[in-house]
mmCIF file of C-alpha atoms in Angstrom:
data_model
loop_
_atom_site.group_PDB
_atom_site.id
_atom_site.type_symbol
_atom_site.label_atom_id
_atom_site.label_comp_id
_atom_site.label_asym_id
_atom_site.label_seq_id
_atom_site.Cartn_x
_atom_site.Cartn_y
_atom_site.Cartn_z
ATOM 1 C CA MET A 1 171.392 95.847 122.412
ATOM 2 C CA LYS A 2 168.675 98.251 123.536
ATOM 3 C CA ARG A 3 165.961 96.792 125.719
ATOM 4 C CA ARG A 4 162.581 97.078 124.032
ATOM 5 C CA VAL A 5 159.185 96.934 125.590
ATOM 6 C CA CYS A 6 155.738 97.030 124.061
ATOM 7 C CA THR A 7 152.071 97.283 124.993
ATOM 8 C CA CYS A 8 149.204 95.023 123.937
ATOM 9 C CA ASN A 9 146.032 97.075 123.554
ATOM 10 C CA ASN A 10 143.663 94.634 121.870
ATOM 11 C CA ASN A 11 143.257 91.129 120.468
ATOM 12 C CA SER A 12 145.001 92.166 117.263
ATOM 13 C CA ASP A 13 148.110 93.227 119.190
ATOM 14 C CA LEU A 14 147.970 90.008 121.164
ATOM 15 C CA HIS A 15 147.920 87.998 117.953
ATOM 16 C CA ILE A 16 150.926 89.940 116.684
ATOM 17 C CA LEU A 17 152.954 88.618 119.577
ATOM 18 C CA SER A 18 152.059 85.017 118.868
ATOM 19 C CA SER A 19 152.161 85.118 115.084
ATOM 20 C CA SER A 20 155.421 87.066 114.838
ATOM 21 C CA PHE A 21 157.058 84.099 116.504
ATOM 22 C CA SER A 22 154.864 81.106 117.117
ATOM 23 C CA ASN A 23 156.102 80.595 120.680
ATOM 24 C CA PHE A 24 156.024 84.214 121.785
ATOM 25 C CA HIS A 25 153.859 83.313 124.755
ATOM 26 C CA PHE A 26 156.353 84.571 127.335
ATOM 27 C CA LEU A 27 155.445 88.042 126.110
ATOM 28 C CA ILE A 28 151.729 87.408 126.136
ATOM 29 C CA ILE A 29 151.822 86.713 129.874
ATOM 30 C CA GLN A 30 152.816 90.329 130.419
ATOM 31 C CA CYS A 31 149.804 91.747 128.537
ATOM 32 C CA SER A 32 147.293 93.397 130.835
ATOM 33 C CA ILE A 33 144.197 91.916 129.154
ATOM 34 C CA ASN A 34 141.793 89.107 129.930
ATOM 35 C CA MET A 35 140.788 87.663 126.590
ATOM 36 C CA ALA A 36 141.452 84.295 124.969
ATOM 37 C CA LEU A 37 144.024 84.060 122.190
ATOM 38 C CA LYS A 38 142.708 82.717 118.912
ATOM 39 C CA ILE A 39 145.203 81.224 116.485
ATOM 40 C CA TYR A 40 143.381 82.743 113.539
ATOM 41 C CA THR A 41 142.092 86.317 113.543
ATOM 42 C CA LYS A 42 141.628 86.813 109.767
ATOM 43 C CA THR A 43 143.366 90.183 110.086
ATOM 44 C CA GLY A 44 146.095 89.100 107.675
ATOM 45 C CA ASP A 45 143.831 87.770 104.937
ATOM 46 C CA LYS A 46 144.578 90.772 102.711
ATOM 47 C CA GLY A 47 148.342 90.368 102.859
ATOM 48 C CA THR A 48 149.150 92.705 105.727
ATOM 49 C CA THR A 49 150.321 92.088 109.266
ATOM 50 C CA SER A 50 151.293 94.180 112.274
ATOM 51 C CA LEU A 51 154.580 94.805 113.957
ATOM 52 C CA ILE A 52 154.745 94.695 117.734
ATOM 53 C CA GLY A 53 153.324 98.089 118.560
ATOM 54 C CA GLY A 54 150.469 97.828 116.061
ATOM 55 C CA THR A 55 151.869 99.343 112.856
ATOM 56 C CA LYS A 56 150.378 97.634 109.782
ATOM 57 C CA VAL A 57 152.830 96.619 107.066
ATOM 58 C CA PRO A 58 152.616 94.357 104.003
ATOM 59 C CA LYS A 59 153.787 90.813 104.597
ATOM 60 C CA SER A 60 156.442 91.430 101.953
ATOM 61 C CA HIS A 61 158.053 94.127 104.143
ATOM 62 C CA LEU A 62 161.770 93.647 104.739
ATOM 63 C CA ARG A 63 161.260 93.548 108.494
ATOM 64 C CA ILE A 64 158.720 90.737 108.160
ATOM 65 C CA GLU A 65 161.072 88.880 105.834
ATOM 66 C CA ALA A 66 163.894 89.279 108.363
ATOM 67 C CA TYR A 67 162.070 87.908 111.388
ATOM 68 C CA GLY A 68 160.277 85.298 109.282
ATOM 69 C CA THR A 69 163.611 83.985 108.031
ATOM 70 C CA THR A 70 164.921 84.014 111.592
ATOM 71 C CA ASP A 71 161.900 81.927 112.587
ATOM 72 C CA GLU A 72 162.655 79.522 109.718
ATOM 73 C CA LEU A 73 166.240 79.264 110.949
ATOM 74 C CA ASN A 74 165.055 78.567 114.478
ATOM 75 C CA SER A 75 162.809 75.773 113.253
ATOM 76 C CA TYR A 76 165.589 74.215 111.209
ATOM 77 C CA ILE A 77 168.000 74.333 114.112
ATOM 78 C CA GLY A 78 165.336 72.538 116.142
ATOM 79 C CA LEU A 79 165.371 69.783 113.528
ATOM 80 C CA CYS A 80 169.173 69.621 113.667
ATOM 81 C CA ARG A 81 169.058 69.359 117.439
ATOM 82 C CA ASP A 82 166.633 66.449 117.191
ATOM 83 C CA LEU A 83 169.048 64.638 114.862
ATOM 84 C CA LEU A 84 172.106 64.957 117.102
ATOM 85 C CA SER A 85 173.060 62.770 120.047
ATOM 86 C CA ASP A 86 176.011 64.820 121.382
ATOM 87 C CA ASP A 87 174.756 66.405 124.616
ATOM 88 C CA GLN A 88 176.948 69.513 124.463
ATOM 89 C CA SER A 89 175.967 70.256 120.874
ATOM 90 C CA ARG A 90 172.290 69.796 121.685
ATOM 91 C CA LYS A 91 172.600 72.098 124.690
ATOM 92 C CA ILE A 92 174.240 74.854 122.628
ATOM 93 C CA LEU A 93 171.670 74.528 119.837
ATOM 94 C CA GLN A 94 168.860 74.993 122.333
ATOM 95 C CA GLU A 95 170.631 78.075 123.683
ATOM 96 C CA ILE A 96 170.905 79.347 120.110
ATOM 97 C CA GLN A 97 167.172 78.815 119.586
ATOM 98 C CA ASP A 98 166.502 80.976 122.635
ATOM 99 C CA ARG A 99 168.757 83.717 121.257
ATOM 100 C CA LEU A 100 166.994 83.549 117.882
ATOM 101 C CA PHE A 101 163.702 84.270 119.636
ATOM 102 C CA THR A 102 165.424 87.282 121.171
ATOM 103 C CA ILE A 103 166.502 88.425 117.704
ATOM 104 C CA GLY A 104 163.019 87.859 116.337
ATOM 105 C CA SER A 105 161.398 89.878 119.098
ATOM 106 C CA SER A 106 163.695 92.809 118.312
ATOM 107 C CA LEU A 107 163.090 92.592 114.566
ATOM 108 C CA ALA A 108 159.319 92.370 115.069
ATOM 109 C CA CYS A 109 159.183 95.657 116.989
ATOM 110 C CA ASP A 110 158.200 98.893 115.292
ATOM 111 C CA PRO A 111 161.300 101.070 115.825
ATOM 112 C CA GLU A 112 159.143 104.205 115.669
ATOM 113 C CA LYS A 113 156.915 103.251 118.590
ATOM 114 C CA GLU A 114 157.546 103.742 122.292
ATOM 115 C CA THR A 115 156.856 100.481 124.061
ATOM 116 C CA LYS A 116 156.167 99.285 127.589
ATOM 117 C CA MET A 117 156.657 95.514 127.438
ATOM 118 C CA LYS A 118 160.095 94.133 128.226
ATOM 119 C CA ILE A 119 161.839 92.441 125.293
ATOM 120 C CA PRO A 120 164.920 90.269 126.045
ATOM 121 C CA ASP A 121 168.365 91.507 125.090
ATOM 122 C CA LEU A 122 171.017 90.008 122.848
ATOM 123 C CA LYS A 123 174.419 90.537 124.445
ATOM 124 C CA GLU A 124 178.058 90.422 123.432
ATOM 125 C CA GLU A 125 178.498 87.378 125.663
ATOM 126 C CA ASP A 126 176.115 85.491 123.357
ATOM 127 C CA VAL A 127 178.560 86.053 120.488
ATOM 128 C CA VAL A 128 181.458 85.019 122.713
ATOM 129 C CA LEU A 129 179.676 81.759 123.529
ATOM 130 C CA LEU A 130 179.596 80.885 119.830
ATOM 131 C CA GLU A 131 183.253 81.803 119.409
ATOM 132 C CA ASN A 132 184.247 79.652 122.377
ATOM 133 C CA GLU A 133 182.305 76.712 120.988
ATOM 134 C CA ILE A 134 183.932 77.146 117.579
ATOM 135 C CA ASP A 135 187.379 77.144 119.207
ATOM 136 C CA ARG A 136 186.523 74.106 121.345
ATOM 137 C CA MET A 137 185.382 72.061 118.344
ATOM 138 C CA ASN A 138 188.275 73.161 116.162
ATOM 139 C CA GLU A 139 190.751 71.779 118.698
ATOM 140 C CA VAL A 140 189.865 68.212 117.733
ATOM 141 C CA LEU A 141 189.317 68.732 114.003
ATOM 142 C CA PRO A 142 191.937 68.115 111.330
ATOM 143 C CA GLU A 143 193.187 71.088 109.371
ATOM 144 C CA MET A 144 190.871 71.904 106.486
ATOM 145 C CA LYS A 145 192.892 71.873 103.261
ATOM 146 C CA ASN A 146 190.018 71.912 100.757
ATOM 147 C CA PHE A 147 186.571 73.351 100.369
ATOM 148 C CA ILE A 148 184.068 70.773 101.602
ATOM 149 C CA LEU A 149 180.961 69.628 99.796
ATOM 150 C CA PRO A 150 177.895 69.370 102.058
ATOM 151 C CA GLY A 151 176.863 65.765 102.585
ATOM 152 C CA GLY A 152 178.086 62.407 103.811
ATOM 153 C CA HIS A 153 175.452 62.000 106.517
ATOM 154 C CA SER A 154 171.928 63.359 106.965
ATOM 155 C CA SER A 155 172.856 65.214 110.175
ATOM 156 C CA LEU A 156 175.702 67.015 108.424
ATOM 157 C CA SER A 157 173.538 67.916 105.434
ATOM 158 C CA HIS A 158 170.844 69.382 107.678
ATOM 159 C CA LEU A 159 173.422 71.453 109.540
ATOM 160 C CA HIS A 160 174.662 72.826 106.227
ATOM 161 C CA ILE A 161 171.112 73.760 105.231
ATOM 162 C CA ALA A 162 170.705 75.517 108.584
ATOM 163 C CA ARG A 163 173.944 77.375 107.841
ATOM 164 C CA CYS A 164 172.545 78.535 104.497
ATOM 165 C CA VAL A 165 169.277 79.681 106.090
ATOM 166 C CA CYS A 166 171.367 81.556 108.659
ATOM 167 C CA ARG A 167 173.236 83.360 105.880
ATOM 168 C CA ARG A 168 169.900 84.277 104.295
ATOM 169 C CA ALA A 169 168.656 85.672 107.619
ATOM 170 C CA GLU A 170 171.863 87.675 107.868
ATOM 171 C CA ARG A 171 171.372 89.065 104.348
ATOM 172 C CA CYS A 172 167.817 90.089 105.249
ATOM 173 C CA CYS A 173 169.123 91.978 108.259
ATOM 174 C CA VAL A 174 171.871 93.647 106.229
ATOM 175 C CA ARG A 175 169.228 94.786 103.710
ATOM 176 C CA LEU A 176 167.266 96.303 106.591
ATOM 177 C CA GLU A 177 170.348 98.228 107.634
ATOM 178 C CA MET A 178 171.055 99.339 104.050
ATOM 179 C CA GLU A 179 167.464 100.578 103.736
ATOM 180 C CA LYS A 180 168.000 102.711 106.854
ATOM 181 C CA GLU A 181 165.643 100.561 108.933
ATOM 182 C CA GLU A 182 166.623 100.432 112.596
ATOM 183 C CA ILE A 183 168.376 97.205 113.548
ATOM 184 C CA GLU A 184 170.759 96.445 116.376
ATOM 185 C CA PRO A 185 174.288 95.854 114.968
ATOM 186 C CA ILE A 186 174.830 92.919 117.324
ATOM 187 C CA ILE A 187 172.071 91.000 115.508
ATOM 188 C CA ILE A 188 174.078 90.958 112.283
ATOM 189 C CA LYS A 189 177.228 90.121 114.228
ATOM 190 C CA TYR A 190 175.512 87.213 115.974
ATOM 191 C CA LEU A 191 174.081 85.753 112.768
ATOM 192 C CA ASN A 192 177.452 86.040 111.066
ATOM 193 C CA ARG A 193 179.120 84.120 113.886
ATOM 194 C CA LEU A 194 176.278 81.604 114.029
ATOM 195 C CA SER A 195 176.770 80.570 110.410
ATOM 196 C CA ASP A 196 180.450 79.941 111.193
ATOM 197 C CA HIS A 197 179.410 77.898 114.219
ATOM 198 C CA LEU A 198 177.039 75.752 112.162
ATOM 199 C CA PHE A 199 179.769 75.059 109.603
ATOM 200 C CA VAL A 200 182.246 73.973 112.270
ATOM 201 C CA LEU A 201 179.533 71.987 114.038
ATOM 202 C CA SER A 202 178.864 70.027 110.836
ATOM 203 C CA ARG A 203 182.560 69.141 110.663
ATOM 204 C CA TYR A 204 182.629 68.300 114.376
ATOM 205 C CA ILE A 205 179.626 65.967 114.171
ATOM 206 C CA GLY A 206 181.117 64.340 111.081
ATOM 207 C CA HIS A 207 184.333 63.791 113.023
ATOM 208 C CA GLN A 208 182.384 62.185 115.883
ATOM 209 C CA LEU A 209 180.539 59.923 113.433
ATOM 210 C CA ASN A 210 183.710 59.029 111.514
ATOM 211 C CA VAL A 211 182.212 60.405 108.309
ATOM 212 C CA ALA A 212 184.838 61.243 105.711
ATOM 213 C CA GLU A 213 184.675 64.822 104.455
ATOM 214 C CA ILE A 214 183.974 65.252 100.755
ATOM 215 C CA PRO A 215 186.554 67.629 99.283
ATOM 216 C CA TRP A 216 185.617 69.846 96.388
ATOM 217 C CA LYS A 217 187.838 69.006 93.445
ATOM 218 C CA PRO A 218 187.380 71.799 90.897
ATOM 219 C CA ARG A 219 187.335 70.664 87.306
ATOM 220 C CA VAL A 220 190.022 72.813 85.729
#
């Protein structure tokens, strides 16, 4: 994944960094300005916002939808993490949240602008981490012989919702690619693997909690 950097030139650019992802403050520290950040700037009151780099786009833009959905996914994974008691699962979910901020920072950049601020990278090893976790959890799970209905315990249901939000984020990114918008291929790869991870994690947590899986029995 290419390393991106960007420059903050004014208060509007500074707000972009915080509003693109609500906790983007690690980027703000690198801005060479001495002004206070206001949560509201009123610059988006007419339905437009700015990418990192300053380019104005409508809030309905595919790129905004992509990083907004990634932000939604990050928030939902935070909820899932709060619901779980398994230390390893909680640790991995927090790592995933960090990687989702990385994805969001890439998606929020204007691909047409040269930038000077360092943006963190998503790496192949991040995908491998998910694959290793999937394999680790699968080792203790029974063979899946049916499609499974989401449910049985609130933690499992929330993980399934996170999985669905992840698939939506992936679809947003695929649409970006189809529309010839620049996007790093590893982002789509990571989101694809993450949805698999969340599915297996729901089964794994259910196994830990002794929650019986609900098989889908098609009415035929």
